[in-house]
Amino acid sequence: MIKRKVILTGSFGVGKTSLFNRFVYSKFDEKYLTTIGVKVDKKSMTVEGKEVTLLLWDIAGEISQDKVPNSYFLESSAIIYVFDLTRPSTYANMEFDLNHLNEKVPGAIVKVVGNKRDLVSDEELQTIMQEVHQMPDIVTSAKTGDNVEQLFIDIAKSLIVDAI
Amino acid sequence: MTTSASSMDGQEKLDQLKNILLKDEREELMRLKKELEEKEAKLNNKVAPLIEEHIEFLKKNFPEEFKSVVDKQIESKIRDSQEELIAVIYPAMGSMVKKYVGYQMALLRESIDERINKKGPIGWFKRKFLGVKESEWAMSEEGKPVIEGIYIIEKGSGLLISSASGIETMDEDLMAGMLTAIRSFAEDAFMKGEQKVDTIEYENLSIFIQSYPTFYIAASLSGKLTNRDKSELENELLDFVNQDLNRDVMADNESKELVIRKKITDRFLITPRLNGGKTIE
C-alpha cells in the first residue's frame, strides 16, 4: 500500500475545499481551516491494481505569505495548486507561487489545476490558456464534478511511478 | 368640452357653498383641538415627572418590593421544569466536576511524589520510615492515568506508521495528520527555537508526545499526567523504541504496520479479553 501526503493550495476562493468535498467525505469541521489554517482529509483508492491512500492537507492562506507554517508543507509527496479560471488575480502570481513551492517542497509532484470550468466558455478558456504562466495539468469543475476524480487518479498514478 | 366646463363650475360652486355653511363648525373644531393639545401638554408636565420618579424608585427598590414574588415564580418554574433543567445542567456540571477532580488528583499525586523524591531512593524505605502514609502512597499509585492508545507517526508528513488503541477512535490516519498539524501550528505560533509540544490536554484526556529522529510517538491517556508520570512514560517509550522498533522492523514496509501494532498491544495495552488500557508501570 502506498500512503502519501498531498498538499492542496492556491488563492482564497478558488474552490480548493469544494474540490476536496467532491472527492472525500470530510470528517473534520471547516472551522479547522480558519483556526489553525489546515484541515486533513483522507482518500483511499485502487489505481492500476495498487492501493493508494492520500492524506490531503487543505491549507488556507496565500502561499507566498509567511503566515502559513512551513511545517505544513514538510514531507509532501504532491502539491495541487488550484487557480480560479474566472479570476485572473488567482493566476497572476502563478510563476512566483510555483517557484516558492518548489523551494519549500523540492522533488514533490506538482499538479496545476484550473477550477470552475463550468463558468467559462470554450473561447474564454482558450484566452485564459494564453494568459497563464503555466498550462494547467487539468481543468476541473468542483460544482459539476467534471475531472475531479480524474485529478486524484492522475496524482495517484504519479505517486505509484514515484514509488517504484 | 361644454359639458366638462359646466361640471367644473358645479364643483367649485359646491365647494364655496360648503365653506360658507360649515365655517362655524370648522372654527369650533380648531378651537377644541387646540384646547385638547394644551390640556394634554399640561397633563404631561404633571404626570411625566411622577412616572420618572416611580421608575427610579422601582430601579432602586425592585429586589425589596418584588423579591418574594420573583422568588416564588422561579421556585415554581424550577419545580415544574426539574427534568429539563437537569438535562441542561448535568452534562456541563459532570464535565466540570470530572475535570476538577482530575486536576486536584494530579496536584495531590504531584505533591506526594515530591515528598517521596525528596526523601530517598527506595519506595519501601520511603513509605516505611520517612513519613509517607500507606494511604497516600496507594492514592499516588491508584490515580494514575490509563494508556488508551499509542500512535507512531512519521515526522513532517504526519503519516501514521502504526497504532493500537484499546478504545474505538476515529480514523487513525486522520488523527495522526491533524495531530501533526495542531502540533506544528502550536510550535510555529507559540514556541521558539527547539521547544516542542510534549503534552496536549483536553478536559480529562491527555496526549503525551515524544519525538525521535524520524518519527514521534503520541500516547493518548485518560487522566492528568504528573511530572513523574511523564518521566516514567518517557522511559517506557524509549525502552520500547530501543527494543521493539529496531531498524529491521522499521525498514520492512510490507508488514511493519501490523508487526508494530502487535508490539504496541503487547507492551502497552491490556489483552483484548479485558478491552481496555493499562496504567503506566
CSV table of C-alpha atoms in Angstrom, one decimal:
chain,number,residue,atom,x,y,z
A,1,MET,CA,0.0,0.0,0.0
A,2,ILE,CA,1.2,3.5,-0.9
A,3,LYS,CA,0.4,6.2,1.6
A,4,ARG,CA,1.3,9.8,0.8
A,5,LYS,CA,0.8,13.4,2.0
A,6,VAL,CA,-0.7,15.7,-0.6
A,7,ILE,CA,-1.0,19.5,-0.2
A,8,LEU,CA,-3.9,21.4,-1.7
A,9,THR,CA,-3.1,25.1,-2.1
A,10,GLY,CA,-4.0,28.2,-4.0
A,11,SER,CA,-5.5,31.7,-3.5
A,12,PHE,CA,-8.6,32.3,-1.4
A,13,GLY,CA,-11.9,31.3,-3.0
A,14,VAL,CA,-10.5,29.2,-5.9
A,15,GLY,CA,-12.6,26.2,-4.8
A,16,LYS,CA,-9.9,24.1,-3.1
A,17,THR,CA,-12.2,23.0,-0.3
A,18,SER,CA,-15.0,22.3,-2.8
A,19,LEU,CA,-12.6,20.0,-4.8
A,20,PHE,CA,-11.9,18.2,-1.6
A,21,ASN,CA,-15.5,17.9,-0.7
A,22,ARG,CA,-16.2,16.4,-4.1
A,23,PHE,CA,-13.6,13.8,-3.5
A,24,VAL,CA,-13.7,12.8,0.1
A,25,TYR,CA,-16.2,12.6,2.9
A,26,SER,CA,-14.9,15.2,5.3
A,27,LYS,CA,-14.6,14.1,8.9
A,28,PHE,CA,-13.3,17.4,10.3
A,29,ASP,CA,-15.3,20.6,10.5
A,30,GLU,CA,-14.3,23.5,8.2
A,31,LYS,CA,-13.6,25.5,11.4
A,32,TYR,CA,-10.1,23.9,11.5
A,33,LEU,CA,-9.3,25.9,8.3
A,34,THR,CA,-10.0,29.2,10.0
A,35,THR,CA,-8.4,28.3,13.4
A,36,ILE,CA,-5.2,26.5,12.6
A,37,GLY,CA,-5.2,27.1,8.8
A,38,VAL,CA,-5.3,23.5,7.8
A,39,LYS,CA,-7.7,20.5,7.6
A,40,VAL,CA,-6.7,17.0,6.9
A,41,ASP,CA,-8.8,14.5,4.9
A,42,LYS,CA,-8.2,11.1,3.5
A,43,LYS,CA,-9.0,9.2,0.3
A,44,SER,CA,-8.1,5.6,-0.4
A,45,MET,CA,-8.4,4.2,-3.9
A,46,THR,CA,-7.1,1.4,-6.0
A,47,VAL,CA,-5.3,2.5,-9.1
A,48,GLU,CA,-3.5,0.2,-11.5
A,49,GLY,CA,-4.1,-2.6,-9.0
A,50,LYS,CA,-2.3,-0.8,-6.2
A,51,GLU,CA,-3.9,0.6,-3.1
A,52,VAL,CA,-3.1,4.3,-2.7
A,53,THR,CA,-4.1,6.4,0.3
A,54,LEU,CA,-3.8,10.1,0.0
A,55,LEU,CA,-3.7,12.2,3.2
A,56,LEU,CA,-4.9,15.5,1.8
A,57,TRP,CA,-3.9,18.7,3.6
A,58,ASP,CA,-6.2,21.6,2.7
A,59,ILE,CA,-4.1,24.7,3.5
A,60,ALA,CA,-5.7,28.1,4.0
A,61,GLY,CA,-4.0,31.3,3.1
A,62,GLU,CA,-1.7,32.7,0.4
A,63,ILE,CA,1.4,30.5,-0.4
A,64,SER,CA,3.7,33.5,-0.7
A,65,GLN,CA,2.8,34.8,2.8
A,66,ASP,CA,4.8,33.7,5.7
A,67,LYS,CA,1.7,33.2,7.7
A,68,VAL,CA,1.4,29.6,6.7
A,69,PRO,CA,3.6,27.5,8.9
A,70,ASN,CA,6.4,25.9,6.8
A,71,SER,CA,5.9,22.7,8.7
A,72,TYR,CA,2.6,22.2,6.9
A,73,PHE,CA,4.5,21.6,3.7
A,74,LEU,CA,7.1,19.2,5.1
A,75,GLU,CA,7.5,15.8,3.5
A,76,SER,CA,4.7,16.3,1.0
A,77,SER,CA,4.8,14.0,-2.0
A,78,ALA,CA,2.5,16.0,-4.2
A,79,ILE,CA,1.1,19.5,-4.4
A,80,ILE,CA,-2.2,20.5,-6.0
A,81,TYR,CA,-2.0,24.2,-7.0
A,82,VAL,CA,-5.5,25.4,-7.8
A,83,PHE,CA,-6.5,28.6,-9.5
A,84,ASP,CA,-9.8,30.1,-10.5
A,85,LEU,CA,-10.4,30.3,-14.3
A,86,THR,CA,-12.7,33.3,-13.8
A,87,ARG,CA,-10.4,35.4,-11.7
A,88,PRO,CA,-7.1,36.5,-13.2
A,89,SER,CA,-5.8,37.6,-9.8
A,90,THR,CA,-5.7,33.9,-8.8
A,91,TYR,CA,-3.2,33.0,-11.5
A,92,ALA,CA,-1.4,36.3,-11.8
A,93,ASN,CA,1.3,35.2,-9.3
A,94,MET,CA,1.5,31.6,-10.5
A,95,GLU,CA,5.1,31.8,-11.5
A,96,PHE,CA,6.2,33.2,-8.1
A,97,ASP,CA,4.0,30.7,-6.2
A,98,LEU,CA,5.2,27.6,-8.1
A,99,ASN,CA,8.8,28.7,-7.6
A,100,HIS,CA,8.1,29.2,-3.9
A,101,LEU,CA,6.5,25.8,-3.6
A,102,ASN,CA,9.5,24.2,-5.4
A,103,GLU,CA,11.8,25.7,-2.9
A,104,LYS,CA,9.6,24.7,0.0
A,105,VAL,CA,9.0,21.1,-1.1
A,106,PRO,CA,11.7,20.2,-3.6
A,107,GLY,CA,11.0,17.0,-5.5
A,108,ALA,CA,7.3,17.0,-4.9
A,109,ILE,CA,4.9,16.2,-7.8
A,110,VAL,CA,3.1,19.5,-8.7
A,111,LYS,CA,-0.3,19.5,-10.4
A,112,VAL,CA,-1.6,22.8,-11.6
A,113,VAL,CA,-5.4,22.8,-11.7
A,114,GLY,CA,-7.8,25.4,-13.3
A,115,ASN,CA,-11.0,25.2,-11.4
A,116,LYS,CA,-14.6,26.5,-12.1
A,117,ARG,CA,-14.6,25.2,-15.7
A,118,ASP,CA,-18.4,25.4,-15.6
A,119,LEU,CA,-18.2,29.2,-15.5
A,120,VAL,CA,-16.2,29.8,-18.7
A,121,SER,CA,-16.9,29.2,-22.3
A,122,ASP,CA,-14.6,27.3,-24.7
A,123,GLU,CA,-13.5,30.6,-26.2
A,124,GLU,CA,-12.8,32.2,-22.8
A,125,LEU,CA,-10.8,29.1,-21.8
A,126,GLN,CA,-8.6,29.5,-24.9
A,127,THR,CA,-7.9,33.1,-23.9
A,128,ILE,CA,-7.1,32.1,-20.3
A,129,MET,CA,-4.7,29.4,-21.5
A,130,GLN,CA,-2.7,32.1,-23.3
A,131,GLU,CA,-2.5,34.3,-20.2
A,132,VAL,CA,-1.4,31.8,-17.6
A,133,HIS,CA,2.3,31.3,-16.8
A,134,GLN,CA,1.9,27.5,-16.9
A,135,MET,CA,-0.8,25.5,-18.7
A,136,PRO,CA,-2.9,23.6,-16.1
A,137,ASP,CA,-2.4,19.9,-15.9
A,138,ILE,CA,-6.1,19.5,-15.7
A,139,VAL,CA,-9.2,21.8,-15.8
A,140,THR,CA,-11.9,20.9,-13.3
A,141,SER,CA,-15.3,21.9,-12.0
A,142,ALA,CA,-15.9,21.2,-8.4
A,143,LYS,CA,-19.5,22.2,-9.0
A,144,THR,CA,-20.3,19.6,-11.7
A,145,GLY,CA,-17.6,17.2,-10.6
A,146,ASP,CA,-16.0,17.3,-14.0
A,147,ASN,CA,-12.5,15.9,-13.9
A,148,VAL,CA,-12.2,16.0,-10.1
A,149,GLU,CA,-11.9,12.2,-9.7
A,150,GLN,CA,-9.5,12.2,-12.7
A,151,LEU,CA,-7.3,14.7,-11.0
A,152,PHE,CA,-6.8,12.5,-8.0
A,153,ILE,CA,-6.3,9.4,-10.1
A,154,ASP,CA,-3.6,11.2,-12.1
A,155,ILE,CA,-1.9,12.1,-8.8
A,156,ALA,CA,-2.1,8.5,-7.6
A,157,LYS,CA,-0.6,7.3,-10.8
A,158,SER,CA,2.3,9.8,-10.5
A,159,LEU,CA,2.8,8.6,-6.9
A,160,ILE,CA,2.9,5.0,-8.0
A,161,VAL,CA,5.6,5.8,-10.6
A,162,ASP,CA,7.4,7.8,-8.0
A,163,ALA,CA,7.4,4.9,-5.5
A,164,ILE,CA,8.9,2.4,-7.9
B,1,MET,CA,-66.0,70.4,-23.9
B,2,THR,CA,-69.0,72.3,-22.8
B,3,THR,CA,-70.3,69.5,-20.5
B,4,SER,CA,-66.9,69.2,-18.8
B,5,ALA,CA,-66.6,73.0,-18.2
B,6,SER,CA,-70.1,73.2,-16.7
B,7,SER,CA,-69.3,70.2,-14.4
B,8,MET,CA,-66.2,72.0,-13.1
B,9,ASP,CA,-68.2,75.1,-12.5
B,10,GLY,CA,-70.7,73.0,-10.5
B,11,GLN,CA,-67.9,71.5,-8.3
B,12,GLU,CA,-66.4,75.0,-7.5
B,13,LYS,CA,-69.8,76.3,-6.5
B,14,LEU,CA,-70.4,73.2,-4.3
B,15,ASP,CA,-67.0,73.8,-2.5
B,16,GLN,CA,-67.9,77.5,-2.0
B,17,LEU,CA,-71.3,76.6,-0.6
B,18,LYS,CA,-69.6,74.1,1.9
B,19,ASN,CA,-67.1,76.8,3.0
B,20,ILE,CA,-69.9,79.2,3.8
B,21,LEU,CA,-72.2,76.7,5.5
B,22,LEU,CA,-69.5,74.9,7.6
B,23,LYS,CA,-67.4,77.8,8.6
B,24,ASP,CA,-68.6,78.0,12.2
B,25,GLU,CA,-68.2,74.2,12.7
B,26,ARG,CA,-64.6,74.3,11.3
B,27,GLU,CA,-63.7,77.1,13.7
B,28,GLU,CA,-65.2,75.3,16.6
B,29,LEU,CA,-63.3,72.2,15.7
B,30,MET,CA,-60.0,74.0,15.5
B,31,ARG,CA,-60.6,75.6,18.9
B,32,LEU,CA,-61.4,72.3,20.5
B,33,LYS,CA,-58.3,70.7,19.0
B,34,LYS,CA,-56.1,73.5,20.4
B,35,GLU,CA,-57.7,73.2,23.8
B,36,LEU,CA,-57.1,69.5,23.8
B,37,GLU,CA,-53.5,69.8,22.9
B,38,GLU,CA,-52.9,72.4,25.7
B,39,LYS,CA,-54.6,70.2,28.3
B,40,GLU,CA,-52.5,67.2,27.1
B,41,ALA,CA,-49.3,69.2,27.4
B,42,LYS,CA,-50.3,70.3,30.9
B,43,LEU,CA,-51.1,66.8,31.9
B,44,ASN,CA,-47.8,65.5,30.5
B,45,ASN,CA,-45.9,68.1,32.6
B,46,LYS,CA,-47.6,66.9,35.7
B,47,VAL,CA,-47.6,63.1,35.1
B,48,ALA,CA,-44.2,62.6,33.4
B,49,PRO,CA,-42.1,63.5,36.5
B,50,LEU,CA,-44.3,61.2,38.5
B,51,ILE,CA,-43.7,58.3,36.1
B,52,GLU,CA,-39.9,59.0,36.1
B,53,GLU,CA,-39.9,59.1,39.9
B,54,HIS,CA,-41.7,55.8,40.1
B,55,ILE,CA,-39.3,54.2,37.6
B,56,GLU,CA,-36.3,55.4,39.6
B,57,PHE,CA,-38.0,54.1,42.8
B,58,LEU,CA,-38.5,50.7,41.1
B,59,LYS,CA,-34.9,50.6,39.9
B,60,LYS,CA,-33.7,51.1,43.4
B,61,ASN,CA,-36.2,49.1,45.3
B,62,PHE,CA,-37.1,46.3,42.9
B,63,PRO,CA,-35.4,43.5,45.0
B,64,GLU,CA,-37.3,44.5,48.2
B,65,GLU,CA,-40.6,45.2,46.5
B,66,PHE,CA,-40.8,42.2,44.3
B,67,LYS,CA,-38.3,39.7,45.7
B,68,SER,CA,-40.9,37.4,47.2
B,69,VAL,CA,-43.0,37.4,44.0
B,70,VAL,CA,-40.0,36.7,41.8
B,71,ASP,CA,-38.7,34.0,44.1
B,72,LYS,CA,-42.0,32.3,44.1
B,73,GLN,CA,-42.1,32.4,40.3
B,74,ILE,CA,-38.6,31.0,40.0
B,75,GLU,CA,-39.3,28.3,42.6
B,76,SER,CA,-42.5,27.2,40.8
B,77,LYS,CA,-40.7,27.4,37.4
B,78,ILE,CA,-37.8,25.2,38.7
B,79,ARG,CA,-40.3,22.8,40.3
B,80,ASP,CA,-42.2,22.5,37.1
B,81,SER,CA,-39.2,22.0,34.9
B,82,GLN,CA,-36.8,20.0,37.0
B,83,GLU,CA,-36.1,17.3,34.4
B,84,GLU,CA,-35.4,19.9,31.7
B,85,LEU,CA,-33.1,21.8,34.0
B,86,ILE,CA,-31.2,18.6,35.0
B,87,ALA,CA,-30.9,17.6,31.3
B,88,VAL,CA,-29.3,21.0,30.5
B,89,ILE,CA,-27.0,21.4,33.6
B,90,TYR,CA,-25.9,17.8,34.2
B,91,PRO,CA,-23.5,17.3,31.3
B,92,ALA,CA,-21.8,20.6,31.9
B,93,MET,CA,-21.6,20.1,35.7
B,94,GLY,CA,-20.4,16.5,35.3
B,95,SER,CA,-17.7,17.5,32.9
B,96,MET,CA,-16.6,20.4,35.2
B,97,VAL,CA,-16.6,18.2,38.3
B,98,LYS,CA,-14.7,15.4,36.5
B,99,LYS,CA,-12.1,17.9,35.2
B,100,TYR,CA,-11.8,19.5,38.7
B,101,VAL,CA,-11.4,16.1,40.4
B,102,GLY,CA,-8.8,15.0,37.8
B,103,TYR,CA,-6.8,18.2,38.3
B,104,GLN,CA,-6.9,18.0,42.1
B,105,MET,CA,-5.9,14.4,42.0
B,106,ALA,CA,-2.9,15.3,39.7
B,107,LEU,CA,-1.9,18.0,42.2
B,108,LEU,CA,-2.2,15.7,45.1
B,109,ARG,CA,-0.2,13.0,43.4
B,110,GLU,CA,2.4,15.6,42.4
B,111,SER,CA,2.8,16.8,46.0
B,112,ILE,CA,3.1,13.2,47.2
B,113,ASP,CA,5.7,12.4,44.5
B,114,GLU,CA,7.7,15.5,45.5
B,115,ARG,CA,7.8,14.4,49.1
B,116,ILE,CA,8.8,10.8,48.1
B,117,ASN,CA,11.5,12.0,45.8
B,118,LYS,CA,13.0,14.4,48.4
B,119,LYS,CA,13.3,11.6,51.0
B,120,GLY,CA,15.4,8.9,49.3
B,121,PRO,CA,15.7,6.3,46.6
B,122,ILE,CA,13.8,3.2,47.8
B,123,GLY,CA,10.0,3.2,47.7
B,124,TRP,CA,9.5,0.7,50.5
B,125,PHE,CA,12.0,2.6,52.7
B,126,LYS,CA,10.3,5.9,52.0
B,127,ARG,CA,6.9,4.5,52.9
B,128,LYS,CA,8.0,2.7,56.0
B,129,PHE,CA,10.3,5.1,57.6
B,130,LEU,CA,10.1,8.6,56.1
B,131,GLY,CA,6.6,9.6,56.8
B,132,VAL,CA,4.7,8.9,53.6
B,133,LYS,CA,1.5,7.2,54.6
B,134,GLU,CA,0.4,3.9,53.0
B,135,SER,CA,-2.9,5.6,52.0
B,136,GLU,CA,-1.0,8.5,50.3
B,137,TRP,CA,1.2,6.0,48.5
B,138,ALA,CA,-1.8,4.0,47.4
B,139,MET,CA,-3.5,7.1,46.2
B,140,SER,CA,-0.5,8.2,44.3
B,141,GLU,CA,-0.4,4.8,42.6
B,142,GLU,CA,-4.1,4.4,42.2
B,143,GLY,CA,-4.9,7.6,40.4
B,144,LYS,CA,-2.5,7.0,37.6
B,145,PRO,CA,-3.6,7.8,34.0
B,146,VAL,CA,-4.6,4.9,31.8
B,147,ILE,CA,-3.0,4.4,28.4
B,148,GLU,CA,-5.8,4.2,25.8
B,149,GLY,CA,-3.8,4.3,22.6
B,150,ILE,CA,-0.3,4.6,21.1
B,151,TYR,CA,0.3,6.2,17.7
B,152,ILE,CA,3.6,6.1,15.9
B,153,ILE,CA,3.7,9.0,13.4
B,154,GLU,CA,6.2,10.0,10.7
B,155,LYS,CA,7.7,13.4,11.4
B,156,GLY,CA,6.9,16.1,8.9
B,157,SER,CA,4.4,14.2,6.8
B,158,GLY,CA,2.2,13.2,9.7
B,159,LEU,CA,1.7,9.8,8.1
B,160,LEU,CA,0.7,7.1,10.5
B,161,ILE,CA,3.3,4.3,10.7
B,162,SER,CA,1.3,2.2,13.1
B,163,SER,CA,-1.0,2.4,16.0
B,164,ALA,CA,-3.1,0.4,18.5
B,165,SER,CA,-5.9,1.5,20.7
B,166,GLY,CA,-7.9,-0.1,23.4
B,167,ILE,CA,-10.9,2.1,22.7
B,168,GLU,CA,-12.8,2.9,19.5
B,169,THR,CA,-11.5,6.1,17.9
B,170,MET,CA,-12.0,8.0,14.7
B,171,ASP,CA,-9.9,7.2,11.6
B,172,GLU,CA,-6.3,6.9,12.9
B,173,ASP,CA,-4.7,8.2,9.7
B,174,LEU,CA,-6.7,11.4,10.0
B,175,MET,CA,-6.0,11.7,13.7
B,176,ALA,CA,-2.2,11.4,13.0
B,177,GLY,CA,-2.5,14.1,10.3
B,178,MET,CA,-4.5,16.5,12.4
B,179,LEU,CA,-2.3,15.9,15.5
B,180,THR,CA,0.8,16.7,13.4
B,181,ALA,CA,-0.9,19.8,12.0
B,182,ILE,CA,-2.0,21.0,15.5
B,183,ARG,CA,1.4,20.3,16.9
B,184,SER,CA,3.1,22.2,14.0
B,185,PHE,CA,0.7,25.1,14.5
B,186,ALA,CA,1.4,25.4,18.2
B,187,GLU,CA,5.1,25.2,17.7
B,188,ASP,CA,5.1,27.8,15.0
B,189,ALA,CA,2.8,30.1,16.8
B,190,PHE,CA,3.9,29.9,20.4
B,191,MET,CA,7.2,28.2,20.7
B,192,LYS,CA,10.7,29.4,19.8
B,193,GLY,CA,13.9,27.5,18.9
B,194,GLU,CA,14.0,23.9,19.8
B,195,GLN,CA,11.0,23.9,22.2
B,196,LYS,CA,8.5,21.1,21.4
B,197,VAL,CA,4.9,20.4,22.4
B,198,ASP,CA,5.1,17.4,24.7
B,199,THR,CA,1.5,17.3,26.1
B,200,ILE,CA,-1.9,18.3,24.9
B,201,GLU,CA,-4.6,18.2,27.4
B,202,TYR,CA,-8.4,18.4,27.0
B,203,GLU,CA,-10.6,18.0,30.0
B,204,ASN,CA,-9.7,14.7,31.5
B,205,LEU,CA,-7.7,13.4,28.4
B,206,SER,CA,-4.0,13.8,27.8
B,207,ILE,CA,-1.9,13.2,24.8
B,208,PHE,CA,1.8,12.7,25.6
B,209,ILE,CA,4.2,13.2,22.7
B,210,GLN,CA,7.8,12.0,22.4
B,211,SER,CA,10.0,12.8,19.5
B,212,TYR,CA,12.6,10.6,17.9
B,213,PRO,CA,14.8,11.2,14.9
B,214,THR,CA,12.4,10.2,12.1
B,215,PHE,CA,9.1,9.8,13.9
B,216,TYR,CA,7.2,10.7,17.1
B,217,ILE,CA,5.0,8.7,19.4
B,218,ALA,CA,1.7,10.1,20.7
B,219,ALA,CA,0.2,8.3,23.7
B,220,SER,CA,-3.4,9.1,24.5
B,221,LEU,CA,-4.3,8.7,28.2
B,222,SER,CA,-7.3,9.2,30.3
B,223,GLY,CA,-6.4,11.2,33.3
B,224,LYS,CA,-3.9,14.0,34.1
B,225,LEU,CA,-0.2,13.4,33.9
B,226,THR,CA,2.1,14.4,36.7
B,227,ASN,CA,5.8,15.0,36.1
B,228,ARG,CA,6.5,11.6,37.5
B,229,ASP,CA,4.1,10.0,35.0
B,230,LYS,CA,5.7,11.9,32.2
B,231,SER,CA,9.1,10.8,33.2
B,232,GLU,CA,8.0,7.1,33.6
B,233,LEU,CA,6.2,7.2,30.3
B,234,GLU,CA,9.2,8.8,28.6
B,235,ASN,CA,11.4,5.9,29.9
B,236,GLU,CA,8.9,3.3,28.9
B,237,LEU,CA,8.5,4.7,25.4
B,238,LEU,CA,12.3,5.0,24.9
B,239,ASP,CA,12.7,1.4,26.0
B,240,PHE,CA,10.0,0.4,23.5
B,241,VAL,CA,11.7,2.3,20.7
B,242,ASN,CA,15.1,0.7,21.5
B,243,GLN,CA,13.8,-2.8,21.9
B,244,ASP,CA,10.9,-3.1,19.5
B,245,LEU,CA,11.4,-0.5,16.8
B,246,ASN,CA,14.7,-1.5,15.5
B,247,ARG,CA,16.0,-0.8,12.0
B,248,ASP,CA,14.8,-4.1,10.6
B,249,VAL,CA,11.2,-3.6,11.8
B,250,MET,CA,11.1,0.0,10.5
B,251,ALA,CA,12.5,-0.9,7.1
B,252,ASP,CA,10.0,-3.6,6.4
B,253,ASN,CA,7.4,-1.6,4.5
B,254,GLU,CA,5.2,-4.5,3.8
B,255,SER,CA,4.5,-5.7,7.3
B,256,LYS,CA,5.8,-3.1,9.7
B,257,GLU,CA,2.3,-1.6,10.4
B,258,LEU,CA,1.0,-5.0,11.6
B,259,VAL,CA,4.2,-6.0,13.4
B,260,ILE,CA,4.4,-2.8,15.3
B,261,ARG,CA,0.7,-2.8,16.2
B,262,LYS,CA,1.2,-6.2,17.9
B,263,LYS,CA,4.2,-4.9,19.7
B,264,ILE,CA,2.3,-1.9,21.0
B,265,THR,CA,-0.6,-4.0,22.1
B,266,ASP,CA,1.6,-6.5,23.9
B,267,ARG,CA,3.5,-3.8,25.7
B,268,PHE,CA,1.1,-1.0,26.4
B,269,LEU,CA,-2.5,-2.3,26.2
B,270,ILE,CA,-4.3,-4.9,28.2
B,271,THR,CA,-5.2,-8.1,26.4
B,272,PRO,CA,-8.3,-7.8,24.2
B,273,ARG,CA,-10.2,-10.0,26.7
B,274,LEU,CA,-10.4,-7.0,29.1
B,275,ASN,CA,-10.8,-4.5,26.3
B,276,GLY,CA,-9.1,-1.5,27.9
B,277,GLY,CA,-5.8,0.1,28.7
B,278,LYS,CA,-3.4,-0.4,31.5
B,279,THR,CA,-1.8,2.1,33.8
B,280,ILE,CA,1.7,3.3,33.5
B,281,GLU,CA,4.0,0.9,35.2
